[in-house]
Amino acid sequence: MNKLSILVLLLALFSSCGDKKKDGQDFSKPTTEDVVATSDPSSYDPNRGEGKFDKVDLGATLDQAMATEGQKVAEVKCTSCHKQTEEKLVGPGWKGVTSRKKPEWIMNFITNPDPMIDKDPEVQAQLEICLVRMPNQGLKDDEARSILEYMRKIDGVK
């Protein structure tokens, strides 16, 4: 009886694996409607990205408490894919990002990466190198802002 249970379990496991089709649809690839809805680059602002952040006020000096909190959040949500250096892990390294990108762009990207991945030519080029889309980590605005402050710390803001 025990061998029969194991056999049934293995059969169920293997039958659940396979292609991602349901009712004849392949959910692993975007539909034409998905691409058309998200890939209109004419409305994209490469300086601020796409999202709700139009203006992010940074202090002239680093907010140490916020940077420390950002490091804690990053250690849970980000460091499995990103290094503090320029070196690529899964995603690109963070060193220098705050000098290359505006704070609004960074905040919009880390809070809602999908529309920017679909529209930003630089992000699309990075995707070709990294081969993995950045997932939406569901960060709250204050978590994203603290990560931005941590990025500033990595880049030497005092």
PDB file of N, CA and C in Angstrom, residues 60-138:
ATOM      1  N   ALA A  60      20.948  66.907   0.883  1.00  0.00           N
ATOM      2  CA  ALA A  60      22.326  67.125   0.449  1.00  0.00           C
ATOM      3  C   ALA A  60      23.261  66.113   1.102  1.00  0.00           C
ATOM      4  N   THR A  61      22.880  65.667   2.303  1.00  0.00           N
ATOM      5  CA  THR A  61      23.669  64.658   3.006  1.00  0.00           C
ATOM      6  C   THR A  61      22.833  63.392   3.141  1.00  0.00           C
ATOM      7  N   LEU A  62      23.522  62.324   3.430  1.00  0.00           N
ATOM      8  CA  LEU A  62      22.890  61.020   3.559  1.00  0.00           C
ATOM      9  C   LEU A  62      22.078  60.931   4.852  1.00  0.00           C
ATOM     10  N   ASP A  63      20.891  60.385   4.769  1.00  0.00           N
ATOM     11  CA  ASP A  63      20.090  60.070   5.948  1.00  0.00           C
ATOM     12  C   ASP A  63      20.523  58.674   6.394  1.00  0.00           C
ATOM     13  N   GLN A  64      21.389  58.619   7.399  1.00  0.00           N
ATOM     14  CA  GLN A  64      21.977  57.355   7.848  1.00  0.00           C
ATOM     15  C   GLN A  64      20.925  56.347   8.306  1.00  0.00           C
ATOM     16  N   ALA A  65      19.919  56.821   9.044  1.00  0.00           N
ATOM     17  CA  ALA A  65      18.881  55.911   9.541  1.00  0.00           C
ATOM     18  C   ALA A  65      18.100  55.299   8.371  1.00  0.00           C
ATOM     19  N   MET A  66      17.795  56.127   7.391  1.00  0.00           N
ATOM     20  CA  MET A  66      17.068  55.631   6.223  1.00  0.00           C
ATOM     21  C   MET A  66      17.935  54.650   5.425  1.00  0.00           C
ATOM     22  N   ALA A  67      19.214  54.947   5.279  1.00  0.00           N
ATOM     23  CA  ALA A  67      20.128  54.062   4.554  1.00  0.00           C
ATOM     24  C   ALA A  67      20.262  52.717   5.270  1.00  0.00           C
ATOM     25  N   THR A  68      20.313  52.751   6.595  1.00  0.00           N
ATOM     26  CA  THR A  68      20.385  51.510   7.373  1.00  0.00           C
ATOM     27  C   THR A  68      19.129  50.682   7.171  1.00  0.00           C
ATOM     28  N   GLU A  69      17.987  51.339   7.188  1.00  0.00           N
ATOM     29  CA  GLU A  69      16.724  50.632   6.933  1.00  0.00           C
ATOM     30  C   GLU A  69      16.703  50.084   5.509  1.00  0.00           C
ATOM     31  N   GLY A  70      17.197  50.872   4.566  1.00  0.00           N
ATOM     32  CA  GLY A  70      17.264  50.423   3.178  1.00  0.00           C
ATOM     33  C   GLY A  70      18.142  49.206   3.006  1.00  0.00           C
ATOM     34  N   GLN A  71      19.234  49.159   3.744  1.00  0.00           N
ATOM     35  CA  GLN A  71      20.114  47.998   3.686  1.00  0.00           C
ATOM     36  C   GLN A  71      19.387  46.754   4.185  1.00  0.00           C
ATOM     37  N   LYS A  72      18.610  46.900   5.254  1.00  0.00           N
ATOM     38  CA  LYS A  72      17.848  45.759   5.791  1.00  0.00           C
ATOM     39  C   LYS A  72      16.837  45.252   4.765  1.00  0.00           C
ATOM     40  N   VAL A  73      16.122  46.172   4.133  1.00  0.00           N
ATOM     41  CA  VAL A  73      15.129  45.783   3.123  1.00  0.00           C
ATOM     42  C   VAL A  73      15.838  45.139   1.932  1.00  0.00           C
ATOM     43  N   ALA A  74      16.933  45.740   1.499  1.00  0.00           N
ATOM     44  CA  ALA A  74      17.679  45.221   0.355  1.00  0.00           C
ATOM     45  C   ALA A  74      18.210  43.821   0.621  1.00  0.00           C
ATOM     46  N   GLU A  75      18.655  43.570   1.849  1.00  0.00           N
ATOM     47  CA  GLU A  75      19.170  42.240   2.175  1.00  0.00           C
ATOM     48  C   GLU A  75      18.090  41.167   2.045  1.00  0.00           C
ATOM     49  N   VAL A  76      16.852  41.538   2.247  1.00  0.00           N
ATOM     50  CA  VAL A  76      15.743  40.588   2.113  1.00  0.00           C
ATOM     51  C   VAL A  76      15.251  40.512   0.670  1.00  0.00           C
ATOM     52  N   LYS A  77      15.141  41.659   0.002  1.00  0.00           N
ATOM     53  CA  LYS A  77      14.475  41.719  -1.294  1.00  0.00           C
ATOM     54  C   LYS A  77      15.406  41.796  -2.501  1.00  0.00           C
ATOM     55  N   CYS A  78      16.645  42.235  -2.328  1.00  0.00           N
ATOM     56  CA  CYS A  78      17.448  42.625  -3.494  1.00  0.00           C
ATOM     57  C   CYS A  78      18.785  41.913  -3.651  1.00  0.00           C
ATOM     58  N   THR A  79      19.458  41.613  -2.551  1.00  0.00           N
ATOM     59  CA  THR A  79      20.845  41.174  -2.658  1.00  0.00           C
ATOM     60  C   THR A  79      21.016  39.756  -3.184  1.00  0.00           C
ATOM     61  N   SER A  80      19.949  39.020  -3.350  1.00  0.00           N
ATOM     62  CA  SER A  80      20.097  37.712  -3.992  1.00  0.00           C
ATOM     63  C   SER A  80      20.335  37.881  -5.491  1.00  0.00           C
ATOM     64  N   CYS A  81      20.047  39.066  -6.029  1.00  0.00           N
ATOM     65  CA  CYS A  81      20.246  39.327  -7.459  1.00  0.00           C
ATOM     66  C   CYS A  81      21.213  40.465  -7.748  1.00  0.00           C
ATOM     67  N   HIS A  82      21.439  41.364  -6.796  1.00  0.00           N
ATOM     68  CA  HIS A  82      22.267  42.550  -7.038  1.00  0.00           C
ATOM     69  C   HIS A  82      23.401  42.633  -6.029  1.00  0.00           C
ATOM     70  N   LYS A  83      24.582  42.988  -6.527  1.00  0.00           N
ATOM     71  CA  LYS A  83      25.736  43.243  -5.662  1.00  0.00           C
ATOM     72  C   LYS A  83      25.876  44.751  -5.451  1.00  0.00           C
ATOM     73  N   GLN A  84      26.607  45.132  -4.405  1.00  0.00           N
ATOM     74  CA  GLN A  84      26.880  46.550  -4.128  1.00  0.00           C
ATOM     75  C   GLN A  84      27.937  47.108  -5.070  1.00  0.00           C
ATOM     76  N   THR A  85      28.654  46.251  -5.737  1.00  0.00           N
ATOM     77  CA  THR A  85      29.713  46.665  -6.650  1.00  0.00           C
ATOM     78  C   THR A  85      29.134  46.867  -8.047  1.00  0.00           C
ATOM     79  N   GLU A  86      30.004  47.071  -9.028  1.00  0.00           N
ATOM     80  CA  GLU A  86      29.562  47.174 -10.422  1.00  0.00           C
ATOM     81  C   GLU A  86      29.332  45.795 -11.045  1.00  0.00           C
ATOM     82  N   GLU A  87      29.726  44.750 -10.329  1.00  0.00           N
ATOM     83  CA  GLU A  87      29.649  43.392 -10.859  1.00  0.00           C
ATOM     84  C   GLU A  87      28.208  42.895 -10.963  1.00  0.00           C
ATOM     85  N   LYS A  88      27.910  42.257 -12.074  1.00  0.00           N
ATOM     86  CA  LYS A  88      26.599  41.655 -12.295  1.00  0.00           C
ATOM     87  C   LYS A  88      26.516  40.350 -11.510  1.00  0.00           C
ATOM     88  N   LEU A  89      25.403  40.122 -10.867  1.00  0.00           N
ATOM     89  CA  LEU A  89      25.111  38.836 -10.240  1.00  0.00           C
ATOM     90  C   LEU A  89      24.045  38.208 -11.118  1.00  0.00           C
ATOM     91  N   VAL A  90      22.788  38.339 -10.766  1.00  0.00           N
ATOM     92  CA  VAL A  90      21.688  38.013 -11.679  1.00  0.00           C
ATOM     93  C   VAL A  90      21.313  39.293 -12.409  1.00  0.00           C
ATOM     94  N   GLY A  91      21.156  40.354 -11.628  1.00  0.00           N
ATOM     95  CA  GLY A  91      20.912  41.681 -12.179  1.00  0.00           C
ATOM     96  C   GLY A  91      22.186  42.498 -12.087  1.00  0.00           C
ATOM     97  N   PRO A  92      22.149  43.710 -12.609  1.00  0.00           N
ATOM     98  CA  PRO A  92      23.358  44.551 -12.595  1.00  0.00           C
ATOM     99  C   PRO A  92      23.728  44.978 -11.179  1.00  0.00           C
ATOM    100  N   GLY A  93      25.018  45.263 -10.989  1.00  0.00           N
ATOM    101  CA  GLY A  93      25.489  45.785  -9.717  1.00  0.00           C
ATOM    102  C   GLY A  93      24.964  47.197  -9.494  1.00  0.00           C
ATOM    103  N   TRP A  94      24.912  47.609  -8.232  1.00  0.00           N
ATOM    104  CA  TRP A  94      24.319  48.903  -7.887  1.00  0.00           C
ATOM    105  C   TRP A  94      25.319  50.044  -7.872  1.00  0.00           C
ATOM    106  N   LYS A  95      26.605  49.772  -7.836  1.00  0.00           N
ATOM    107  CA  LYS A  95      27.599  50.840  -7.730  1.00  0.00           C
ATOM    108  C   LYS A  95      27.445  51.826  -8.881  1.00  0.00           C
ATOM    109  N   GLY A  96      27.275  53.098  -8.541  1.00  0.00           N
ATOM    110  CA  GLY A  96      27.164  54.151  -9.538  1.00  0.00           C
ATOM    111  C   GLY A  96      25.768  54.405 -10.076  1.00  0.00           C
ATOM    112  N   VAL A  97      24.795  53.645  -9.641  1.00  0.00           N
ATOM    113  CA  VAL A  97      23.444  53.808 -10.204  1.00  0.00           C
ATOM    114  C   VAL A  97      22.863  55.182  -9.900  1.00  0.00           C
ATOM    115  N   THR A  98      23.174  55.753  -8.737  1.00  0.00           N
ATOM    116  CA  THR A  98      22.588  57.054  -8.401  1.00  0.00           C
ATOM    117  C   THR A  98      23.227  58.201  -9.176  1.00  0.00           C
ATOM    118  N   SER A  99      24.377  57.961  -9.788  1.00  0.00           N
ATOM    119  CA  SER A  99      24.955  58.982 -10.656  1.00  0.00           C
ATOM    120  C   SER A  99      24.494  58.800 -12.107  1.00  0.00           C
ATOM    121  N   ARG A 100      24.064  57.597 -12.456  1.00  0.00           N
ATOM    122  CA  ARG A 100      23.600  57.324 -13.825  1.00  0.00           C
ATOM    123  C   ARG A 100      22.108  57.591 -14.008  1.00  0.00           C
ATOM    124  N   LYS A 101      21.331  57.418 -12.959  1.00  0.00           N
ATOM    125  CA  LYS A 101      19.869  57.540 -13.047  1.00  0.00           C
ATOM    126  C   LYS A 101      19.349  58.542 -12.035  1.00  0.00           C
ATOM    127  N   LYS A 102      18.290  59.224 -12.427  1.00  0.00           N
ATOM    128  CA  LYS A 102      17.652  60.189 -11.525  1.00  0.00           C
ATOM    129  C   LYS A 102      16.891  59.441 -10.432  1.00  0.00           C
ATOM    130  N   PRO A 103      16.723  60.080  -9.284  1.00  0.00           N
ATOM    131  CA  PRO A 103      16.008  59.424  -8.180  1.00  0.00           C
ATOM    132  C   PRO A 103      14.591  58.987  -8.560  1.00  0.00           C
ATOM    133  N   GLU A 104      13.909  59.797  -9.376  1.00  0.00           N
ATOM    134  CA  GLU A 104      12.541  59.452  -9.792  1.00  0.00           C
ATOM    135  C   GLU A 104      12.543  58.161 -10.609  1.00  0.00           C
ATOM    136  N   TRP A 105      13.528  58.024 -11.480  1.00  0.00           N
ATOM    137  CA  TRP A 105      13.644  56.820 -12.311  1.00  0.00           C
ATOM    138  C   TRP A 105      13.860  55.597 -11.429  1.00  0.00           C
ATOM    139  N   ILE A 106      14.783  55.723 -10.474  1.00  0.00           N
ATOM    140  CA  ILE A 106      15.088  54.603  -9.578  1.00  0.00           C
ATOM    141  C   ILE A 106      13.851  54.209  -8.776  1.00  0.00           C
ATOM    142  N   MET A 107      13.170  55.193  -8.198  1.00  0.00           N
ATOM    143  CA  MET A 107      11.974  54.909  -7.399  1.00  0.00           C
ATOM    144  C   MET A 107      10.884  54.258  -8.248  1.00  0.00           C
ATOM    145  N   ASN A 108      10.665  54.782  -9.450  1.00  0.00           N
ATOM    146  CA  ASN A 108       9.647  54.189 -10.322  1.00  0.00           C
ATOM    147  C   ASN A 108      10.024  52.774 -10.731  1.00  0.00           C
ATOM    148  N   PHE A 109      11.306  52.542 -11.000  1.00  0.00           N
ATOM    149  CA  PHE A 109      11.724  51.218 -11.435  1.00  0.00           C
ATOM    150  C   PHE A 109      11.612  50.194 -10.319  1.00  0.00           C
ATOM    151  N   ILE A 110      12.053  50.525  -9.120  1.00  0.00           N
ATOM    152  CA  ILE A 110      12.035  49.510  -8.063  1.00  0.00           C
ATOM    153  C   ILE A 110      10.643  49.279  -7.491  1.00  0.00           C
ATOM    154  N   THR A 111       9.731  50.223  -7.691  1.00  0.00           N
ATOM    155  CA  THR A 111       8.366  49.988  -7.200  1.00  0.00           C
ATOM    156  C   THR A 111       7.456  49.354  -8.247  1.00  0.00           C
ATOM    157  N   ASN A 112       7.778  49.532  -9.525  1.00  0.00           N
ATOM    158  CA  ASN A 112       6.925  48.973 -10.574  1.00  0.00           C
ATOM    159  C   ASN A 112       7.753  48.765 -11.848  1.00  0.00           C
ATOM    160  N   PRO A 113       8.592  47.720 -11.866  1.00  0.00           N
ATOM    161  CA  PRO A 113       9.545  47.571 -12.964  1.00  0.00           C
ATOM    162  C   PRO A 113       8.936  47.179 -14.315  1.00  0.00           C
ATOM    163  N   ASP A 114       7.811  46.509 -14.335  1.00  0.00           N
ATOM    164  CA  ASP A 114       7.292  45.949 -15.583  1.00  0.00           C
ATOM    165  C   ASP A 114       7.092  46.953 -16.714  1.00  0.00           C
ATOM    166  N   PRO A 115       6.406  48.089 -16.496  1.00  0.00           N
ATOM    167  CA  PRO A 115       6.237  49.004 -17.631  1.00  0.00           C
ATOM    168  C   PRO A 115       7.555  49.584 -18.123  1.00  0.00           C
ATOM    169  N   MET A 116       8.505  49.746 -17.221  1.00  0.00           N
ATOM    170  CA  MET A 116       9.789  50.305 -17.631  1.00  0.00           C
ATOM    171  C   MET A 116      10.614  49.268 -18.384  1.00  0.00           C
ATOM    172  N   ILE A 117      10.527  48.018 -17.981  1.00  0.00           N
ATOM    173  CA  ILE A 117      11.214  46.955 -18.723  1.00  0.00           C
ATOM    174  C   ILE A 117      10.667  46.881 -20.136  1.00  0.00           C
ATOM    175  N   ASP A 118       9.375  47.094 -20.288  1.00  0.00           N
ATOM    176  CA  ASP A 118       8.740  47.010 -21.598  1.00  0.00           C
ATOM    177  C   ASP A 118       9.034  48.210 -22.489  1.00  0.00           C
ATOM    178  N   LYS A 119       9.407  49.360 -21.901  1.00  0.00           N
ATOM    179  CA  LYS A 119       9.534  50.585 -22.694  1.00  0.00           C
ATOM    180  C   LYS A 119      10.927  51.197 -22.730  1.00  0.00           C
ATOM    181  N   ASP A 120      11.727  50.999 -21.717  1.00  0.00           N
ATOM    182  CA  ASP A 120      13.012  51.681 -21.622  1.00  0.00           C
ATOM    183  C   ASP A 120      14.083  50.929 -22.414  1.00  0.00           C
ATOM    184  N   PRO A 121      14.651  51.556 -23.454  1.00  0.00           N
ATOM    185  CA  PRO A 121      15.661  50.871 -24.273  1.00  0.00           C
ATOM    186  C   PRO A 121      16.895  50.432 -23.481  1.00  0.00           C
ATOM    187  N   GLU A 122      17.310  51.235 -22.490  1.00  0.00           N
ATOM    188  CA  GLU A 122      18.471  50.851 -21.682  1.00  0.00           C
ATOM    189  C   GLU A 122      18.165  49.629 -20.816  1.00  0.00           C
ATOM    190  N   VAL A 123      16.959  49.575 -20.270  1.00  0.00           N
ATOM    191  CA  VAL A 123      16.569  48.426 -19.453  1.00  0.00           C
ATOM    192  C   VAL A 123      16.435  47.189 -20.343  1.00  0.00           C
ATOM    193  N   GLN A 124      15.899  47.365 -21.531  1.00  0.00           N
ATOM    194  CA  GLN A 124      15.778  46.235 -22.459  1.00  0.00           C
ATOM    195  C   GLN A 124      17.158  45.705 -22.851  1.00  0.00           C
ATOM    196  N   ALA A 125      18.119  46.594 -23.045  1.00  0.00           N
ATOM    197  CA  ALA A 125      19.488  46.157 -23.354  1.00  0.00           C
ATOM    198  C   ALA A 125      20.077  45.403 -22.160  1.00  0.00           C
ATOM    199  N   GLN A 126      19.812  45.891 -20.954  1.00  0.00           N
ATOM    200  CA  GLN A 126      20.281  45.213 -19.747  1.00  0.00           C
ATOM    201  C   GLN A 126      19.632  43.834 -19.617  1.00  0.00           C
ATOM    202  N   LEU A 127      18.368  43.738 -20.002  1.00  0.00           N
ATOM    203  CA  LEU A 127      17.658  42.464 -19.949  1.00  0.00           C
ATOM    204  C   LEU A 127      18.301  41.441 -20.880  1.00  0.00           C
ATOM    205  N   GLU A 128      18.789  41.896 -22.025  1.00  0.00           N
ATOM    206  CA  GLU A 128      19.469  40.988 -22.950  1.00  0.00           C
ATOM    207  C   GLU A 128      20.763  40.447 -22.339  1.00  0.00           C
ATOM    208  N   ILE A 129      21.389  41.219 -21.469  1.00  0.00           N
ATOM    209  CA  ILE A 129      22.617  40.782 -20.807  1.00  0.00           C
ATOM    210  C   ILE A 129      22.288  39.868 -19.627  1.00  0.00           C
ATOM    211  N   CYS A 130      21.315  40.283 -18.822  1.00  0.00           N
ATOM    212  CA  CYS A 130      20.996  39.557 -17.591  1.00  0.00           C
ATOM    213  C   CYS A 130      20.076  38.357 -17.818  1.00  0.00           C
ATOM    214  N   LEU A 131      19.229  38.443 -18.837  1.00  0.00           N
ATOM    215  CA  LEU A 131      18.319  37.364 -19.233  1.00  0.00           C
ATOM    216  C   LEU A 131      17.203  37.072 -18.233  1.00  0.00           C
ATOM    217  N   VAL A 132      17.047  37.911 -17.230  1.00  0.00           N
ATOM    218  CA  VAL A 132      15.993  37.714 -16.228  1.00  0.00           C
ATOM    219  C   VAL A 132      15.323  39.051 -15.961  1.00  0.00           C
ATOM    220  N   ARG A 133      13.992  39.089 -16.070  1.00  0.00           N
ATOM    221  CA  ARG A 133      13.243  40.305 -15.746  1.00  0.00           C
ATOM    222  C   ARG A 133      13.264  40.518 -14.245  1.00  0.00           C
ATOM    223  N   MET A 134      13.430  41.763 -13.849  1.00  0.00           N
ATOM    224  CA  MET A 134      13.352  42.066 -12.428  1.00  0.00           C
ATOM    225  C   MET A 134      11.907  41.883 -11.985  1.00  0.00           C
ATOM    226  N   PRO A 135      11.692  41.089 -10.949  1.00  0.00           N
ATOM    227  CA  PRO A 135      10.318  40.910 -10.469  1.00  0.00           C
ATOM    228  C   PRO A 135       9.864  42.105  -9.649  1.00  0.00           C
ATOM    229  N   ASN A 136       8.572  42.319  -9.640  1.00  0.00           N
ATOM    230  CA  ASN A 136       8.012  43.353  -8.775  1.00  0.00           C
ATOM    231  C   ASN A 136       8.022  42.798  -7.354  1.00  0.00           C
ATOM    232  N   GLN A 137       8.790  43.428  -6.481  1.00  0.00           N
ATOM    233  CA  GLN A 137       8.938  42.954  -5.110  1.00  0.00           C
ATOM    234  C   GLN A 137       7.826  43.456  -4.179  1.00  0.00           C
ATOM    235  N   GLY A 138       6.907  44.244  -4.708  1.00  0.00           N
ATOM    236  CA  GLY A 138       5.809  44.743  -3.885  1.00  0.00           C
ATOM    237  C   GLY A 138       6.284  45.687  -2.794  1.00  0.00           C
TER     238      GLY A 138
END
